[in-house]
Short mmCIF file of C-alpha atoms in Angstrom, two decimals:
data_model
loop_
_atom_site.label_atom_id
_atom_site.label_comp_id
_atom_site.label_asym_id
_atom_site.label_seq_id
_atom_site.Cartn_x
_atom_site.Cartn_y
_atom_site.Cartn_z
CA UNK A 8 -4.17 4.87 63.24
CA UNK A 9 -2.74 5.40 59.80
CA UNK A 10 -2.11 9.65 60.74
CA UNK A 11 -0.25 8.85 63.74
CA UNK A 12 3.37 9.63 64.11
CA UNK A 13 5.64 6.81 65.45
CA UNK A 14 8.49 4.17 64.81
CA UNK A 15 9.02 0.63 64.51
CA UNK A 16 12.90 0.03 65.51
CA UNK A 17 14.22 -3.47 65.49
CA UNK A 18 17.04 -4.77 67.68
CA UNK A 19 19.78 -7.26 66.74
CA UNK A 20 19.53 -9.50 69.42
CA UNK A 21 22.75 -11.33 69.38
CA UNK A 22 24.42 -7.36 69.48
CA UNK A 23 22.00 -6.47 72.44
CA UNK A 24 23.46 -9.42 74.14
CA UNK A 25 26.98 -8.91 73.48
CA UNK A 26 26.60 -5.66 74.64
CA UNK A 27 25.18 -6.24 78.14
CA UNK A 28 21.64 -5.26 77.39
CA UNK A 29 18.42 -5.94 77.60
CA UNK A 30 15.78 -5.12 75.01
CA UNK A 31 14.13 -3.46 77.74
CA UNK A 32 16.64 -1.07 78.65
CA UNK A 33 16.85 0.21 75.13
CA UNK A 34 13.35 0.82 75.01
CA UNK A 35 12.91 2.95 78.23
CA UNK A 36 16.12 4.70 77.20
CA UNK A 37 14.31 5.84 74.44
CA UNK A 38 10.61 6.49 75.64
CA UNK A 39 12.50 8.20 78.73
CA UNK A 40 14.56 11.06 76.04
CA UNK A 41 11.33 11.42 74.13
CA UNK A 42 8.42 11.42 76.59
CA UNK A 43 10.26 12.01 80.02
CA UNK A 44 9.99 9.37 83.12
CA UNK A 45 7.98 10.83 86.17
CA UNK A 46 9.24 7.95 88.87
CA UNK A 47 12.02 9.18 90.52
CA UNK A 48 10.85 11.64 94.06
CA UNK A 49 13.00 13.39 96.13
CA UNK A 50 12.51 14.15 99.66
CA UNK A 51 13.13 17.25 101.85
CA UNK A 52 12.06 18.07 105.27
CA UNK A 53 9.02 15.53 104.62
CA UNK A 54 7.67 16.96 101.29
CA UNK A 55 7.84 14.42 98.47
CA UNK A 56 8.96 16.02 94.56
CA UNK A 57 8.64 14.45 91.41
CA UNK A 58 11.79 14.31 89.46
CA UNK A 59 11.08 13.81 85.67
CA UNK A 60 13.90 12.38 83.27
CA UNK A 61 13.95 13.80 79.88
CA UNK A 62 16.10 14.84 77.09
CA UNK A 63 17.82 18.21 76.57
CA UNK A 64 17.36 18.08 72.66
CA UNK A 65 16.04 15.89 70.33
CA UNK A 66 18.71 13.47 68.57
CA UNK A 67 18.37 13.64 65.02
CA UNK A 68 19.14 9.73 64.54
CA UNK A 69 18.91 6.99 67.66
CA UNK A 70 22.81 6.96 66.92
CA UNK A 71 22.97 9.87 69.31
CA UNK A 72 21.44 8.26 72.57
CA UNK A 73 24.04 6.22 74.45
CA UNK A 74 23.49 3.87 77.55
CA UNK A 75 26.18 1.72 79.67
CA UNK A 76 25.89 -1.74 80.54
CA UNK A 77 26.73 -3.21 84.41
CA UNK A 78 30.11 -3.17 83.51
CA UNK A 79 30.12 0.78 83.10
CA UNK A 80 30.92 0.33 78.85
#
């Protein structure tokens, strides 16, 4: 819908690449800081708890979020 909020970010591919990451990462990296990831549990003494991944704050540009590759960089 026209009144609905929302971004359309395009990735250099070749830099994505050279950096070790997938297009894929990038995304959940974001939706995970801006909508928070439920699919982590923890367990204790048989009870099961839902550990939800979110941002403290929100960035004011994407140049804020950072992410590492396999290689730790």
């Amino acid at each position: 819908a026209l009144n609905t909020p929302g971004y359309s970010i395009v990735l250099d591919s070749n830099t994505v690449f050279r950096l070790g990451l997938s297009s894929f990462q990038i995304a959940k990296m974001i939706e995970t800081f801006f909508s928070g990831q439920q699919s982590l549990y923890f367990s204790k003494e048989g009870v099961r708890y839902p550990i939800t991944l979110e941002g403290s704050t929100s960035p004011w540009t994407l140049d804020e979020l950072y992410l590492t590759n396999a290689q730790g960089k």
